[in-house]
mmCIF file of C-alpha atoms in Angstrom:
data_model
loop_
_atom_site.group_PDB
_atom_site.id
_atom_site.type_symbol
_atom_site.label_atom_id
_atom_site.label_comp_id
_atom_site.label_asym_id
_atom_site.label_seq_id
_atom_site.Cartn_x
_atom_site.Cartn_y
_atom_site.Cartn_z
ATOM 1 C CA UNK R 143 189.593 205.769 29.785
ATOM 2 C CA UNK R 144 190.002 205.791 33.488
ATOM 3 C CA UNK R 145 188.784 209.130 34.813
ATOM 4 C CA UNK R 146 188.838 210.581 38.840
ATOM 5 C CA UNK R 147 187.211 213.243 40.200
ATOM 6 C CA UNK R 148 187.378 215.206 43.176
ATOM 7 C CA UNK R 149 185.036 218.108 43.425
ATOM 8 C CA UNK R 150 185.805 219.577 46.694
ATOM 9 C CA UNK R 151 188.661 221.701 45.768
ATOM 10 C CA UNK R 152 188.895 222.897 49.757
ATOM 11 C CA UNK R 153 187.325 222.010 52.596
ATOM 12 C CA UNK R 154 188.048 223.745 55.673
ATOM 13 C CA UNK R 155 186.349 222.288 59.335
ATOM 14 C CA UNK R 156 186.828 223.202 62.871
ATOM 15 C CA UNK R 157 189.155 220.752 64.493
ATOM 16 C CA UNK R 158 186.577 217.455 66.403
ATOM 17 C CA UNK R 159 184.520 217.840 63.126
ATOM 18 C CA UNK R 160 183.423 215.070 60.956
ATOM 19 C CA UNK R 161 184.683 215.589 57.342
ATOM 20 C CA UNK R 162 183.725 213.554 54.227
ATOM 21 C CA UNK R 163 186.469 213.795 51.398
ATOM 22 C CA UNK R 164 184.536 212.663 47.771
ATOM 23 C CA UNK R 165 185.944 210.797 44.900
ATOM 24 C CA UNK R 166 184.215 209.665 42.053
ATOM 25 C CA UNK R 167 185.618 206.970 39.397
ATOM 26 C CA UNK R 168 184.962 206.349 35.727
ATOM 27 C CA UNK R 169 186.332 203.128 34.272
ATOM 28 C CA UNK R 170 185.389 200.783 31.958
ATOM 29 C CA UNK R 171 187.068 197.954 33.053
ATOM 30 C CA UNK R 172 184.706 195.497 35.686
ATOM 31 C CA UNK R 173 188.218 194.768 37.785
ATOM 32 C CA UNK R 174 189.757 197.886 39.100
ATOM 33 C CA UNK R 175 191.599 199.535 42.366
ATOM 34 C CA UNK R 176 190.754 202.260 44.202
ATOM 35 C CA UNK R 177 193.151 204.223 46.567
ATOM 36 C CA UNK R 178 193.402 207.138 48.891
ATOM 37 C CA UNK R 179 197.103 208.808 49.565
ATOM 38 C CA UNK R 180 197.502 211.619 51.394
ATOM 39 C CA UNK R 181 200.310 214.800 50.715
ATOM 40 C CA UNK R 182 200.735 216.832 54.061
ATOM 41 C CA UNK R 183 202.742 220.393 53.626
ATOM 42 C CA UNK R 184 205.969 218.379 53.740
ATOM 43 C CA UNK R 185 204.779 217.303 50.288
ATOM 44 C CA UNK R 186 205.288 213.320 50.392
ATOM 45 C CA UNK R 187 202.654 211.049 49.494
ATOM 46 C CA UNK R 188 201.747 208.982 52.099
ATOM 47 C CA UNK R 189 199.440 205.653 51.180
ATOM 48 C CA UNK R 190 196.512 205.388 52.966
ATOM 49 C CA UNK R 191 194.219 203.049 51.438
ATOM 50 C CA UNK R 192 193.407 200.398 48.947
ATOM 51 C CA UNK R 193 190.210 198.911 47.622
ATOM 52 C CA UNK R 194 189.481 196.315 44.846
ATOM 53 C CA UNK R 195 186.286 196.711 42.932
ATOM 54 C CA UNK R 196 184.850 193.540 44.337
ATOM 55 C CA UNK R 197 184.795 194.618 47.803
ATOM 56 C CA UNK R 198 182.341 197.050 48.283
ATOM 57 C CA UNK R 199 182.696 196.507 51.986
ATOM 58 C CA UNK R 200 183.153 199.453 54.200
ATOM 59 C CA UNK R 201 186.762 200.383 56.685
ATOM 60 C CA UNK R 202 187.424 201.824 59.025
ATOM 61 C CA UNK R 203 190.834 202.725 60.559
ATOM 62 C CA UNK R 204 190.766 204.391 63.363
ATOM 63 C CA UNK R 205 189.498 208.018 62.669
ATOM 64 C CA UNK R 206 189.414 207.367 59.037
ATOM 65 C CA UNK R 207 186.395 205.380 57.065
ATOM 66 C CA UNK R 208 185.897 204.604 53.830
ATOM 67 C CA UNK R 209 182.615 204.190 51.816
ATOM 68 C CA UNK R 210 182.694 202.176 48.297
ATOM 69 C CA UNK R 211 179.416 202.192 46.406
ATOM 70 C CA UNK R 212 179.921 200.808 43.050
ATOM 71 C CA UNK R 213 176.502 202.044 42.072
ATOM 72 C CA UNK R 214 177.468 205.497 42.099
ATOM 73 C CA UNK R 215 181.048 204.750 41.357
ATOM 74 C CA UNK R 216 181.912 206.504 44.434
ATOM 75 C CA UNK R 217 184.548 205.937 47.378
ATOM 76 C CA UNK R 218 184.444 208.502 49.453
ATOM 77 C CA UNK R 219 186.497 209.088 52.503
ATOM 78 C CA UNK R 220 185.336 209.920 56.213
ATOM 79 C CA UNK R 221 187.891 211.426 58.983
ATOM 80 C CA UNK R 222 185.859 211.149 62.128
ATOM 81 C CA UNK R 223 187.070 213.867 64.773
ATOM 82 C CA UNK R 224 189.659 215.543 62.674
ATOM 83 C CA UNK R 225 192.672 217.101 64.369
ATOM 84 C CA UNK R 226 195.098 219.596 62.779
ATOM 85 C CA UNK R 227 197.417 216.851 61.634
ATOM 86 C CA UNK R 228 194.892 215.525 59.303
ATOM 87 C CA UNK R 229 195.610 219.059 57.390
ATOM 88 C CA UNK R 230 196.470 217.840 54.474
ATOM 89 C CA UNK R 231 195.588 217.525 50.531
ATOM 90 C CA UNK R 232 194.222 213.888 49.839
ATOM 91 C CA UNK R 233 194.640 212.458 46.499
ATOM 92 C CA UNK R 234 191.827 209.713 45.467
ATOM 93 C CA UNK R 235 193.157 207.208 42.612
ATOM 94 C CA UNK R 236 191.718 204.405 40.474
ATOM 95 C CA UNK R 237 194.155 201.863 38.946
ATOM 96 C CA UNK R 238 192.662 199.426 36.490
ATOM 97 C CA UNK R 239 193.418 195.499 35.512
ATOM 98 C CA UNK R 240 196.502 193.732 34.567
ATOM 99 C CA UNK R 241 198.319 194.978 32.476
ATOM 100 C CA UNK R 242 197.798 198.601 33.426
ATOM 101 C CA UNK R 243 200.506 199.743 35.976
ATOM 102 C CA UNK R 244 199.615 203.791 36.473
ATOM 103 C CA UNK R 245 197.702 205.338 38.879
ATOM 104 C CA UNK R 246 195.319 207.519 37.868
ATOM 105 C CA UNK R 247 195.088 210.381 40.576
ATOM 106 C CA UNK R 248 192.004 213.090 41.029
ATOM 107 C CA UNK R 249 192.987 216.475 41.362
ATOM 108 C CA UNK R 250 192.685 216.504 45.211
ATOM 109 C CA UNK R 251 191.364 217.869 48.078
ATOM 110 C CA UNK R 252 192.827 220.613 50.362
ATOM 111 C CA UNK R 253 191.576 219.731 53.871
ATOM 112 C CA UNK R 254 192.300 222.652 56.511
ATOM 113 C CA UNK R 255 191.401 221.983 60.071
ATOM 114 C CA UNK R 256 190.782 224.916 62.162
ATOM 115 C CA UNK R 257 192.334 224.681 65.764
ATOM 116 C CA UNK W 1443 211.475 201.308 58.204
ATOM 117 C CA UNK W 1444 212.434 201.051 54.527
ATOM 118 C CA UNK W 1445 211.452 204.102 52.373
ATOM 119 C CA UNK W 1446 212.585 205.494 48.862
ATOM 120 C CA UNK W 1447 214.961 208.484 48.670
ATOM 121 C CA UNK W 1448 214.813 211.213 45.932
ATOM 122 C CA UNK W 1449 218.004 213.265 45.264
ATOM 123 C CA UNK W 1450 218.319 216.347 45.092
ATOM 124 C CA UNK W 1451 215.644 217.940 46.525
ATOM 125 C CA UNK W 1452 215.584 220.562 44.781
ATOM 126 C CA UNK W 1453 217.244 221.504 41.535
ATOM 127 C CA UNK W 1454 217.061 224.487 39.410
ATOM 128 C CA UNK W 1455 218.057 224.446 36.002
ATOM 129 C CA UNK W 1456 218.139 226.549 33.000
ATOM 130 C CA UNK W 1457 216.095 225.502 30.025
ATOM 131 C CA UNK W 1458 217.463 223.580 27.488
ATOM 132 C CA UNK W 1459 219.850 221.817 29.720
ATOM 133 C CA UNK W 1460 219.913 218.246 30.825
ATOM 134 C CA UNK W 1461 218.963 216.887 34.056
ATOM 135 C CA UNK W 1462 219.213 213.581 35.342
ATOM 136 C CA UNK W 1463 217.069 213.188 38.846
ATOM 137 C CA UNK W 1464 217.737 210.017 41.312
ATOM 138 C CA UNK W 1465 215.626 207.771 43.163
ATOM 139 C CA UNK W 1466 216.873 204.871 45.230
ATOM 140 C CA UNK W 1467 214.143 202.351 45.482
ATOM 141 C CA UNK W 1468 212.941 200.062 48.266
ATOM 142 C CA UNK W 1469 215.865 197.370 48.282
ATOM 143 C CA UNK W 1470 213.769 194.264 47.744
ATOM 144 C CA UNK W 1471 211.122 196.237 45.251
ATOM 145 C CA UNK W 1472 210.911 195.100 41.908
ATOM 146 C CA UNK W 1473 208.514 197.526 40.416
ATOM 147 C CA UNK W 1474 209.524 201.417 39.381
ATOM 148 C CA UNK W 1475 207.224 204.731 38.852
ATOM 149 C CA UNK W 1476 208.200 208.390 37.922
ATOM 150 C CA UNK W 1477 205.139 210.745 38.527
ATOM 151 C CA UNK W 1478 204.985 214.267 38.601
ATOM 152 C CA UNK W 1479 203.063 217.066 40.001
ATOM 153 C CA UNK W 1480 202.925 220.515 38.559
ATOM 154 C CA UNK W 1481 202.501 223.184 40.930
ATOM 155 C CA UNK W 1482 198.724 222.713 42.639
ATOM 156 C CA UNK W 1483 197.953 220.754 40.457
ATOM 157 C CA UNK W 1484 197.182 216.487 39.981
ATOM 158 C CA UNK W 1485 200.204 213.771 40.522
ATOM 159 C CA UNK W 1486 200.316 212.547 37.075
ATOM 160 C CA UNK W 1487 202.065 209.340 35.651
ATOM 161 C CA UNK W 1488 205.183 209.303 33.461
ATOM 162 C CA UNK W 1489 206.605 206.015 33.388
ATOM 163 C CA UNK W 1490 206.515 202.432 34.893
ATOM 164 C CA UNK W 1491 209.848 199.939 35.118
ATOM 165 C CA UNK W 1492 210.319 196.317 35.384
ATOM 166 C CA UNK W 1493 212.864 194.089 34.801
ATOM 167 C CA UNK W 1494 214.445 196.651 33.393
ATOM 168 C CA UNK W 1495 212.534 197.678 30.358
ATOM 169 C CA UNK W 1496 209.430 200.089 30.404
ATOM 170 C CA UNK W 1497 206.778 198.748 31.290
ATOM 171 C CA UNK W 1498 203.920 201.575 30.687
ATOM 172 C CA UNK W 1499 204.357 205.029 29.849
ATOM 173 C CA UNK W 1500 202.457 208.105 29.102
ATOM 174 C CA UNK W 1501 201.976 210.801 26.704
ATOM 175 C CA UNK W 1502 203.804 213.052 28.817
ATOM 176 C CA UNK W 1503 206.849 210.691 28.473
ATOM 177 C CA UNK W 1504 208.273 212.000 25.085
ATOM 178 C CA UNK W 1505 211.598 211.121 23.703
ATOM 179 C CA UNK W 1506 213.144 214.101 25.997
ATOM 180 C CA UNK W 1507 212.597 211.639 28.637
ATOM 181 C CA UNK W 1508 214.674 208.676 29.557
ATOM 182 C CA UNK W 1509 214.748 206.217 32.725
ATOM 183 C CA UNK W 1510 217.852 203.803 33.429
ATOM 184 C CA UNK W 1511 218.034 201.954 36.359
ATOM 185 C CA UNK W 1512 222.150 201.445 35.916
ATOM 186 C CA UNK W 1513 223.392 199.507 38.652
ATOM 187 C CA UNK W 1514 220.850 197.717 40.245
ATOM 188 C CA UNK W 1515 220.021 200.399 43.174
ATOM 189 C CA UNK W 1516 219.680 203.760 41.559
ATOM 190 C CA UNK W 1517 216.757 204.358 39.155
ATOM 191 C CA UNK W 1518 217.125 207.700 37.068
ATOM 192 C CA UNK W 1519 215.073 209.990 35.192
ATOM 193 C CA UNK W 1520 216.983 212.202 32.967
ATOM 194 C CA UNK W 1521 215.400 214.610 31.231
ATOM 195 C CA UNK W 1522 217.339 215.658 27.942
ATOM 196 C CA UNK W 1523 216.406 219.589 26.953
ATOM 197 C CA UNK W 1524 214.350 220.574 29.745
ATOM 198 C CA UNK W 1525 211.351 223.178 28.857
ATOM 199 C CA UNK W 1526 209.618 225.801 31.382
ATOM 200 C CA UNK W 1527 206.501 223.343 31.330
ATOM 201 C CA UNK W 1528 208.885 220.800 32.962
ATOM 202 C CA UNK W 1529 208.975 223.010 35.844
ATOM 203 C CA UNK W 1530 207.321 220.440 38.710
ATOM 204 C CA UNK W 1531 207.802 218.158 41.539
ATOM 205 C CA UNK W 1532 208.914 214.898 39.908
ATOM 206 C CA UNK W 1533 207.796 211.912 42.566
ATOM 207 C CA UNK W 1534 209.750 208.309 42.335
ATOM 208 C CA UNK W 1535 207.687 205.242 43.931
ATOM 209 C CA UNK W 1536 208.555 201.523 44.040
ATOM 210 C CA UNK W 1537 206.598 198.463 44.976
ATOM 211 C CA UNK W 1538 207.346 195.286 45.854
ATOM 212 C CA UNK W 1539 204.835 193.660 43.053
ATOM 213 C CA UNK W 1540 202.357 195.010 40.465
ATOM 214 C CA UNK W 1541 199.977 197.827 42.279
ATOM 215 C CA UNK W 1542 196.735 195.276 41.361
ATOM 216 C CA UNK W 1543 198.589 192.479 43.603
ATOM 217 C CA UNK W 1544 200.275 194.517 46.713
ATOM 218 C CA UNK W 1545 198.356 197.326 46.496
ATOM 219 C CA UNK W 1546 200.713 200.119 47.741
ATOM 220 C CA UNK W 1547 203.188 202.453 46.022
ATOM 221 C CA UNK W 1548 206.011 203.621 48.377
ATOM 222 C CA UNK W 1549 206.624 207.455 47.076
ATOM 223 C CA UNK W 1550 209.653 208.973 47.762
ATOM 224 C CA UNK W 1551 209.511 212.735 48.765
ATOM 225 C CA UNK W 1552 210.386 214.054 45.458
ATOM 226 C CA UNK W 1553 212.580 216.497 43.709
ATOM 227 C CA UNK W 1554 211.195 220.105 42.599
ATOM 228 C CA UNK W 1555 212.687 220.845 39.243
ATOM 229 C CA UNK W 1556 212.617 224.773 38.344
ATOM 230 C CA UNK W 1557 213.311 226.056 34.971
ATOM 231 C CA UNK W 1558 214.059 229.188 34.308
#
């Protein structure tokens, strides 16, 4: 069973900080999708990122980075310089193979940036 | 730019009633999601559409649950005898293909049900 999990319930950082959001993944299928959306107060969820399991190559976008490491079934995410608009909860999510059409969403992170 | 509306916004009901909520779908989208979100808590899956069957669905999705997409735009979930634990923020999302081959759901902003 496909499994996320976000331990950092809150996170609060002075605005120009670094901040590193984690997500970790358990799935047992070798083909998978990884994702990153992002819920600000307005409560939409906005997409943000996607990553298949065979590319464990880093992005970056702007402010935002990710970091994929299949060995510790981790993608974490990176917002370099945060600003007050990047308060926010962030939602990491796995999807696995064909056939399986539901995101599976961690419990989320509730980033505060201090002004 | 295209983007998937959720009506109403808000709806408060008492339990036991019905409630049908509506999603209009990105126009060219061919795949169709219900999640919800209990108060602070995860976005968790309900049901996937295509071709207008289900496609997937979860526990959560019991037979008070229903989705109809009835005239090729709108794309409903009704739920049939609503129950306090219903009380959430019910999300729709299309996509133009399956999420493993276009990677992105397009969430609408969702409709808070409240039971009382």
């Amino acid at each position: 069973a496909q499994k996320v999990t976000q331990a950092q319930t809150e996170i609060s950082v002075v605005e120009k900080e670094d901040v590193t959001l984690d997500c970790v993944y358990e799935t047992r299928d070798t083909t998978y999708y990884l994702f990153w959306y992002k819920q600000p107060p307005s409560g939409e969820l906005v997409f943000l990122i996607r990553r298949n399991s065979f590319d464990e190559q880093n992005e970056i976008s702007g402010r935002y980075s990710w970091n994929f490491q299949k060995s510790t079934s981790s993608f974490n995410f990176t917002i370099t310089a945060s600003q007050v608009v990047d308060s926010a909860v962030y939602f990491c999510a796995l999807s696995e193979n064909f056939g399986n059409e539901k995101l599976t969403f961690g419990t989320g992170t509730r980033l505060t940036i201090i002004p | 730019e295209p983007e998937v509306t959720q009506t109403p916004s808000h709806q408060v009901t008492q339990m036991g009633q019905e409630v049908i909520l509506r999603c209009v779908p990105i126009s060219n989208h061919l795949y169709f999601y219900w999640y919800r979100q209990i108060l602070g808590q995860k976005v968790e899956f309900l049901v996937s559409f295509y071709n207008n069957e289900i496609s997937e669905k979860s526990e959560i999705f019991d037979d008070q649950f229903s989705v109809e997409r009835p005239d090729g735009s709108n794309f409903t979930l009704k739920i049939r005898s609503t129950k306090l634990e219903d009380s959430a923020m019910y999300f729709c999302a299309s996509s133009v293909g399956q999420i493993i081959n276009t990677g992105e759901l397009f969430f609408g902003e969702g409709s808070r049900l409240t039971v009382l």
